[in-house]
Amino acid sequence: MLIINKLEFSQNFRSILQQAGQIPPLPETARELLKLRNDPEANLEQLTGIIEKDPALAAFIMKYARMSIFGYGSRINSVHLAVSLVLGFNTALNLALGITSSGCLKLPNHGALGRIRIWNQALECAALCRELCHVMTEKHLANCDLLYLSGLFHNFGYFLFGHLYPKEFSYLNDLVTRYPEQDARALQLQVFGITHDTIGMYLIKAWDLPEEIAVAVAEQNFPDYSGKHAPYVKLLAIANRMLHDDTQIDGCPYIDTLSLMDCLGIDPHTAKSVQEKVRGCRNEFHMLAQDLAA
């Protein structure tokens, strides 16, 4: 059994997270995509050009665009069609950014916190965040593209944990796999004194991604958060709760999901329809997650 000094481990981990250069930099393709994302003059041809340089990424983008949720199926036979006809520039770019970003971080494929499970959760959460954003009446509160990225990156802290501390992460993965009824975040605090949401926040900041994503990732377990970018935190919390059938998975049992929806102008019946729409694609999300772990 691995013996861990919780206080010492937590302090060492936080020290690494706060040091410039200790977190792996974004891979080159991800940097190109981020630069494109910040360019108001960016166009479709530039994006497809970057994606097509990576055959595995290009294949994934096309497979994602063929999902039943979009309704185009095998008619999507090129990256250009996947982006222009189905996903749109921003979703395609954000999806590609998330995929290429994780490429520099090592993680075991299997287990409750393995790469397959983490990607499965990320893809589902991002899709539900996007769909919920589309049905919000208070659209001025948040940007749908940033909400999609928040969902995609919400558990990337696990990637960095596994990359920097493979032995300790393997132990955590085994614990969460063996005790599925236990709250994974509570186990992290109990054993290591640090959690994936905190780790994820440092990762997002080190990669210079938008502040909205860093806040959403850091505060996702506290939907009572009322600071800057609070709508992103609340919508991410709603998505996570709905993906877990509204079971209490965050730190605010006294705030019900309906109250959070009301803050953002989301009709509960419409949200239920959106939930079923995303849930109907679970097998496809799982296959996509397996592709990302190959």
GROMACS .gro file of C-alpha atoms in nm:
model
  294
    1MET     CA    1   0.000   0.000   0.000
    2LEU     CA    2   0.123   0.348  -0.090
    3ILE     CA    3   0.189   0.561   0.220
    4ILE     CA    4   0.112   0.930   0.163
    5ASN     CA    5   0.176   1.225   0.392
    6LYS     CA    6  -0.126   1.430   0.295
    7LEU     CA    7   0.005   1.769   0.412
    8GLU     CA    8   0.347   1.720   0.255
    9PHE     CA    9   0.202   1.591  -0.073
   10SER     CA   10  -0.046   1.878  -0.098
   11GLN     CA   11   0.220   2.140  -0.029
   12ASN     CA   12   0.461   1.989  -0.282
   13PHE     CA   13   0.191   1.965  -0.548
   14ARG     CA   14   0.079   2.325  -0.496
   15SER     CA   15   0.441   2.439  -0.510
   16ILE     CA   16   0.485   2.269  -0.848
   17LEU     CA   17   0.159   2.416  -0.979
   18GLN     CA   18   0.273   2.767  -0.886
   19GLN     CA   19   0.613   2.738  -1.056
   20ALA     CA   20   0.650   2.860  -1.412
   21GLY     CA   21   0.765   2.585  -1.640
   22GLN     CA   22   0.658   2.292  -1.422
   23ILE     CA   23   0.329   2.239  -1.608
   24PRO     CA   24   0.378   2.092  -1.958
   25PRO     CA   25   0.322   2.359  -2.223
   26LEU     CA   26   0.049   2.334  -2.482
   27PRO     CA   27   0.148   2.116  -2.779
   28GLU     CA   28   0.225   2.301  -3.103
   29THR     CA   29  -0.108   2.219  -3.271
   30ALA     CA   30  -0.299   2.339  -2.965
   31ARG     CA   31  -0.098   2.664  -2.967
   32GLU     CA   32  -0.186   2.714  -3.334
   33LEU     CA   33  -0.553   2.659  -3.256
   34LEU     CA   34  -0.546   2.898  -2.960
   35LYS     CA   35  -0.379   3.163  -3.175
   36LEU     CA   36  -0.651   3.111  -3.437
   37ARG     CA   37  -0.919   3.132  -3.170
   38ASN     CA   38  -0.789   3.474  -3.065
   39ASP     CA   39  -0.770   3.603  -3.424
   40PRO     CA   40  -1.086   3.792  -3.527
   41GLU     CA   41  -0.986   3.746  -3.892
   42ALA     CA   42  -0.954   3.366  -3.867
   43ASN     CA   43  -1.137   3.168  -4.134
   44LEU     CA   44  -1.261   2.818  -4.207
   45GLU     CA   45  -0.975   2.729  -4.441
   46GLN     CA   46  -0.715   2.808  -4.174
   47LEU     CA   47  -0.893   2.588  -3.922
   48THR     CA   48  -0.941   2.291  -4.155
   49GLY     CA   49  -0.576   2.327  -4.259
   50ILE     CA   50  -0.458   2.289  -3.899
   51ILE     CA   51  -0.691   1.995  -3.833
   52GLU     CA   52  -0.596   1.813  -4.154
   53LYS     CA   53  -0.226   1.827  -4.064
   54ASP     CA   54  -0.306   1.572  -3.791
   55PRO     CA   55  -0.470   1.263  -3.952
   56ALA     CA   56  -0.594   1.126  -3.617
   57LEU     CA   57  -0.750   1.462  -3.524
   58ALA     CA   58  -0.910   1.495  -3.868
   59ALA     CA   59  -1.061   1.146  -3.841
   60PHE     CA   60  -1.197   1.224  -3.495
   61ILE     CA   61  -1.356   1.552  -3.602
   62MET     CA   62  -1.533   1.377  -3.889
   63LYS     CA   63  -1.650   1.093  -3.665
   64TYR     CA   64  -1.779   1.344  -3.409
   65ALA     CA   65  -1.971   1.528  -3.681
   66ARG     CA   66  -2.133   1.199  -3.791
   67MET     CA   67  -2.295   1.150  -3.449
   68SER     CA   68  -2.668   1.085  -3.449
   69ILE     CA   69  -2.728   1.403  -3.247
   70PHE     CA   70  -2.650   1.605  -3.562
   71GLY     CA   71  -2.835   1.387  -3.816
   72TYR     CA   72  -2.586   1.392  -4.106
   73GLY     CA   73  -2.425   1.051  -4.066
   74SER     CA   74  -2.206   0.918  -4.347
   75ARG     CA   75  -2.269   1.225  -4.562
   76ILE     CA   76  -1.984   1.389  -4.371
   77ASN     CA   77  -1.679   1.269  -4.563
   78SER     CA   78  -1.438   1.560  -4.515
   79VAL     CA   79  -1.314   1.791  -4.243
   80HIS     CA   80  -1.447   2.086  -4.441
   81LEU     CA   81  -1.802   1.945  -4.436
   82ALA     CA   82  -1.772   1.848  -4.069
   83VAL     CA   83  -1.683   2.206  -3.977
   84SER     CA   84  -1.888   2.407  -4.225
   85LEU     CA   85  -2.208   2.199  -4.229
   86VAL     CA   86  -2.228   2.040  -3.883
   87LEU     CA   87  -2.008   2.171  -3.604
   88GLY     CA   88  -1.944   2.529  -3.703
   89PHE     CA   89  -1.611   2.708  -3.673
   90ASN     CA   90  -1.611   2.766  -3.297
   91THR     CA   91  -1.725   2.421  -3.180
   92ALA     CA   92  -1.484   2.247  -3.417
   93LEU     CA   93  -1.197   2.468  -3.301
   94ASN     CA   94  -1.280   2.424  -2.934
   95LEU     CA   95  -1.314   2.047  -2.968
   96ALA     CA   96  -0.983   2.025  -3.153
   97LEU     CA   97  -0.820   2.246  -2.889
   98GLY     CA   98  -0.934   2.019  -2.608
   99ILE     CA   99  -0.815   1.704  -2.784
  100THR     CA  100  -0.474   1.836  -2.881
  101SER     CA  101  -0.419   1.994  -2.538
  102SER     CA  102  -0.442   1.662  -2.357
  103GLY     CA  103  -0.187   1.502  -2.586
  104CYS     CA  104   0.106   1.619  -2.371
  105LEU     CA  105  -0.036   1.466  -2.052
  106LYS     CA  106   0.006   1.096  -1.972
  107LEU     CA  107  -0.277   0.906  -1.808
  108PRO     CA  108  -0.368   0.535  -1.781
  109ASN     CA  109  -0.652   0.438  -2.013
  110HIS     CA  110  -0.861   0.232  -1.773
  111GLY     CA  111  -1.032   0.266  -1.437
  112ALA     CA  112  -1.285   0.512  -1.296
  113LEU     CA  113  -1.036   0.794  -1.355
  114GLY     CA  114  -0.869   0.650  -1.665
  115ARG     CA  115  -0.839   0.837  -1.995
  116ILE     CA  116  -1.143   0.663  -2.146
  117ARG     CA  117  -1.374   0.752  -1.856
  118ILE     CA  118  -1.241   1.107  -1.824
  119TRP     CA  119  -1.285   1.176  -2.194
  120ASN     CA  120  -1.629   1.018  -2.190
  121GLN     CA  121  -1.735   1.256  -1.912
  122ALA     CA  122  -1.571   1.555  -2.084
  123LEU     CA  123  -1.743   1.496  -2.419
  124GLU     CA  124  -2.085   1.442  -2.260
  125CYS     CA  125  -2.051   1.741  -2.031
  126ALA     CA  126  -1.936   1.972  -2.311
  127ALA     CA  127  -2.227   1.864  -2.532
  128LEU     CA  128  -2.481   1.916  -2.253
  129CYS     CA  129  -2.333   2.256  -2.165
  130ARG     CA  130  -2.370   2.364  -2.527
  131GLU     CA  131  -2.729   2.237  -2.553
  132LEU     CA  132  -2.831   2.398  -2.224
  133CYS     CA  133  -2.676   2.726  -2.332
  134HIS     CA  134  -2.885   2.720  -2.649
  135VAL     CA  135  -3.209   2.700  -2.445
  136MET     CA  136  -3.112   2.969  -2.191
  137THR     CA  137  -3.331   3.277  -2.208
  138GLU     CA  138  -3.067   3.485  -2.025
  139LYS     CA  139  -2.821   3.451  -2.313
  140HIS     CA  140  -2.637   3.770  -2.219
  141LEU     CA  141  -2.500   3.597  -1.908
  142ALA     CA  142  -2.260   3.358  -2.082
  143ASN     CA  143  -2.091   3.269  -2.410
  144CYS     CA  144  -2.190   2.927  -2.546
  145ASP     CA  145  -1.844   2.856  -2.686
  146LEU     CA  146  -1.679   2.923  -2.349
  147LEU     CA  147  -1.941   2.708  -2.177
  148TYR     CA  148  -1.861   2.426  -2.419
  149LEU     CA  149  -1.491   2.460  -2.338
  150SER     CA  150  -1.569   2.468  -1.965
  151GLY     CA  151  -1.747   2.135  -2.001
  152LEU     CA  152  -1.465   1.993  -2.210
  153PHE     CA  153  -1.192   2.100  -1.965
  154HIS     CA  154  -1.383   2.052  -1.639
  155ASN     CA  155  -1.196   1.736  -1.536
  156PHE     CA  156  -0.859   1.800  -1.701
  157GLY     CA  157  -0.708   1.830  -1.354
  158TYR     CA  158  -0.702   1.450  -1.351
  159PHE     CA  159  -0.480   1.455  -1.659
  160LEU     CA  160  -0.225   1.676  -1.488
  161PHE     CA  161  -0.244   1.480  -1.162
  162GLY     CA  162  -0.174   1.156  -1.347
  163HIS     CA  163   0.104   1.313  -1.550
  164LEU     CA  164   0.294   1.467  -1.259
  165TYR     CA  165   0.232   1.195  -0.998
  166PRO     CA  166   0.164   0.866  -1.183
  167LYS     CA  167   0.211   0.639  -0.877
  168GLU     CA  168  -0.015   0.845  -0.652
  169PHE     CA  169  -0.272   0.885  -0.929
  170SER     CA  170  -0.276   0.510  -0.988
  171TYR     CA  171  -0.356   0.468  -0.619
  172LEU     CA  172  -0.639   0.723  -0.642
  173ASN     CA  173  -0.773   0.560  -0.960
  174ASP     CA  174  -0.778   0.225  -0.782
  175LEU     CA  175  -0.956   0.372  -0.478
  176VAL     CA  176  -1.228   0.539  -0.687
  177THR     CA  177  -1.269   0.225  -0.899
  178ARG     CA  178  -1.300  -0.002  -0.593
  179TYR     CA  179  -1.532   0.232  -0.400
  180PRO     CA  180  -1.768   0.382  -0.661
  181GLU     CA  181  -2.017   0.478  -0.390
  182GLN     CA  182  -1.760   0.716  -0.238
  183ASP     CA  183  -1.737   1.076  -0.358
  184ALA     CA  184  -1.420   1.102  -0.570
  185ARG     CA  185  -1.349   1.458  -0.462
  186ALA     CA  186  -1.386   1.371  -0.093
  187LEU     CA  187  -1.141   1.084  -0.142
  188GLN     CA  188  -0.891   1.322  -0.300
  189LEU     CA  189  -0.914   1.560  -0.006
  190GLN     CA  190  -0.895   1.280   0.248
  191VAL     CA  191  -0.592   1.108   0.094
  192PHE     CA  192  -0.403   1.384  -0.088
  193GLY     CA  193  -0.527   1.717   0.048
  194ILE     CA  194  -0.578   1.855  -0.304
  195THR     CA  195  -0.849   1.807  -0.565
  196HIS     CA  196  -0.871   1.783  -0.944
  197ASP     CA  197  -1.071   2.107  -0.972
  198THR     CA  198  -0.792   2.307  -0.805
  199ILE     CA  199  -0.530   2.130  -1.017
  200GLY     CA  200  -0.738   2.195  -1.328
  201MET     CA  201  -0.761   2.566  -1.251
  202TYR     CA  202  -0.380   2.595  -1.242
  203LEU     CA  203  -0.357   2.404  -1.570
  204ILE     CA  204  -0.609   2.630  -1.745
  205LYS     CA  205  -0.424   2.940  -1.622
  206ALA     CA  206  -0.083   2.803  -1.724
  207TRP     CA  207  -0.218   2.739  -2.074
  208ASP     CA  208  -0.354   3.094  -2.086
  209LEU     CA  209  -0.708   2.985  -2.164
  210PRO     CA  210  -0.996   3.228  -2.098
  211GLU     CA  211  -1.060   3.330  -1.738
  212GLU     CA  212  -1.422   3.212  -1.760
  213ILE     CA  213  -1.301   2.852  -1.803
  214ALA     CA  214  -1.055   2.876  -1.514
  215VAL     CA  215  -1.330   3.003  -1.282
  216ALA     CA  216  -1.581   2.741  -1.397
  217VAL     CA  217  -1.329   2.460  -1.346
  218ALA     CA  218  -1.215   2.590  -1.006
  219GLU     CA  219  -1.564   2.650  -0.864
  220GLN     CA  220  -1.764   2.375  -1.037
  221ASN     CA  221  -1.841   2.202  -0.705
  222PHE     CA  222  -1.971   2.524  -0.549
  223PRO     CA  223  -2.268   2.652  -0.752
  224ASP     CA  224  -2.341   2.902  -0.476
  225TYR     CA  225  -2.036   3.093  -0.606
  226SER     CA  226  -2.141   3.452  -0.672
  227GLY     CA  227  -1.820   3.609  -0.800
  228LYS     CA  228  -1.709   3.698  -1.151
  229HIS     CA  229  -1.828   3.452  -1.420
  230ALA     CA  230  -2.076   3.286  -1.180
  231PRO     CA  231  -2.313   3.184  -1.466
  232TYR     CA  232  -2.041   2.955  -1.603
  233VAL     CA  233  -2.007   2.786  -1.266
  234LYS     CA  234  -2.382   2.741  -1.231
  235LEU     CA  235  -2.436   2.598  -1.578
  236LEU     CA  236  -2.144   2.357  -1.542
  237ALA     CA  237  -2.288   2.243  -1.208
  238ILE     CA  238  -2.630   2.192  -1.370
  239ALA     CA  239  -2.475   1.983  -1.648
  240ASN     CA  240  -2.278   1.769  -1.404
  241ARG     CA  241  -2.583   1.712  -1.186
  242MET     CA  242  -2.798   1.616  -1.485
  243LEU     CA  243  -2.535   1.374  -1.613
  244HIS     CA  244  -2.549   1.206  -1.271
  245ASP     CA  245  -2.932   1.198  -1.271
  246ASP     CA  246  -2.947   1.498  -1.039
  247THR     CA  247  -2.780   1.313  -0.754
  248GLN     CA  248  -2.588   1.538  -0.516
  249ILE     CA  249  -2.234   1.546  -0.653
  250ASP     CA  250  -2.118   1.894  -0.554
  251GLY     CA  251  -2.069   2.083  -0.231
  252CYS     CA  252  -2.403   2.266  -0.226
  253PRO     CA  253  -2.684   2.024  -0.129
  254TYR     CA  254  -2.890   2.319  -0.008
  255ILE     CA  255  -2.919   2.463  -0.361
  256ASP     CA  256  -3.153   2.262  -0.581
  257THR     CA  257  -3.103   2.230  -0.955
  258LEU     CA  258  -3.431   2.404  -1.037
  259SER     CA  259  -3.308   2.718  -0.856
  260LEU     CA  260  -2.987   2.714  -1.060
  261MET     CA  261  -3.188   2.676  -1.381
  262ASP     CA  262  -3.410   2.966  -1.281
  263CYS     CA  263  -3.103   3.191  -1.242
  264LEU     CA  264  -3.008   3.126  -1.604
  265GLY     CA  265  -3.354   3.122  -1.754
  266ILE     CA  266  -3.360   2.751  -1.834
  267ASP     CA  267  -3.701   2.584  -1.848
  268PRO     CA  268  -3.686   2.250  -1.658
  269HIS     CA  269  -3.897   2.064  -1.916
  270THR     CA  270  -3.677   2.189  -2.200
  271ALA     CA  271  -3.368   2.094  -1.999
  272LYS     CA  272  -3.508   1.742  -1.957
  273SER     CA  273  -3.549   1.712  -2.334
  274VAL     CA  274  -3.193   1.833  -2.384
  275GLN     CA  275  -3.071   1.582  -2.124
  276GLU     CA  276  -3.243   1.296  -2.310
  277LYS     CA  277  -3.097   1.416  -2.640
  278VAL     CA  278  -2.742   1.397  -2.505
  279ARG     CA  279  -2.810   1.076  -2.312
  280GLY     CA  280  -2.925   0.910  -2.634
  281CYS     CA  281  -2.570   0.947  -2.766
  282ARG     CA  282  -2.393   0.781  -2.472
  283ASN     CA  283  -2.273   0.482  -2.672
  284GLU     CA  284  -2.131   0.714  -2.936
  285PHE     CA  285  -1.954   0.927  -2.674
  286HIS     CA  286  -1.803   0.612  -2.526
  287MET     CA  287  -1.672   0.501  -2.865
  288LEU     CA  288  -1.525   0.846  -2.924
  289ALA     CA  289  -1.356   0.836  -2.582
  290GLN     CA  290  -1.205   0.499  -2.670
  291ASP     CA  291  -1.069   0.651  -2.992
  292LEU     CA  292  -0.901   0.927  -2.790
  293ALA     CA  293  -0.736   0.669  -2.567
  294ALA     CA  294  -0.604   0.459  -2.858
   0.00000   0.00000   0.00000
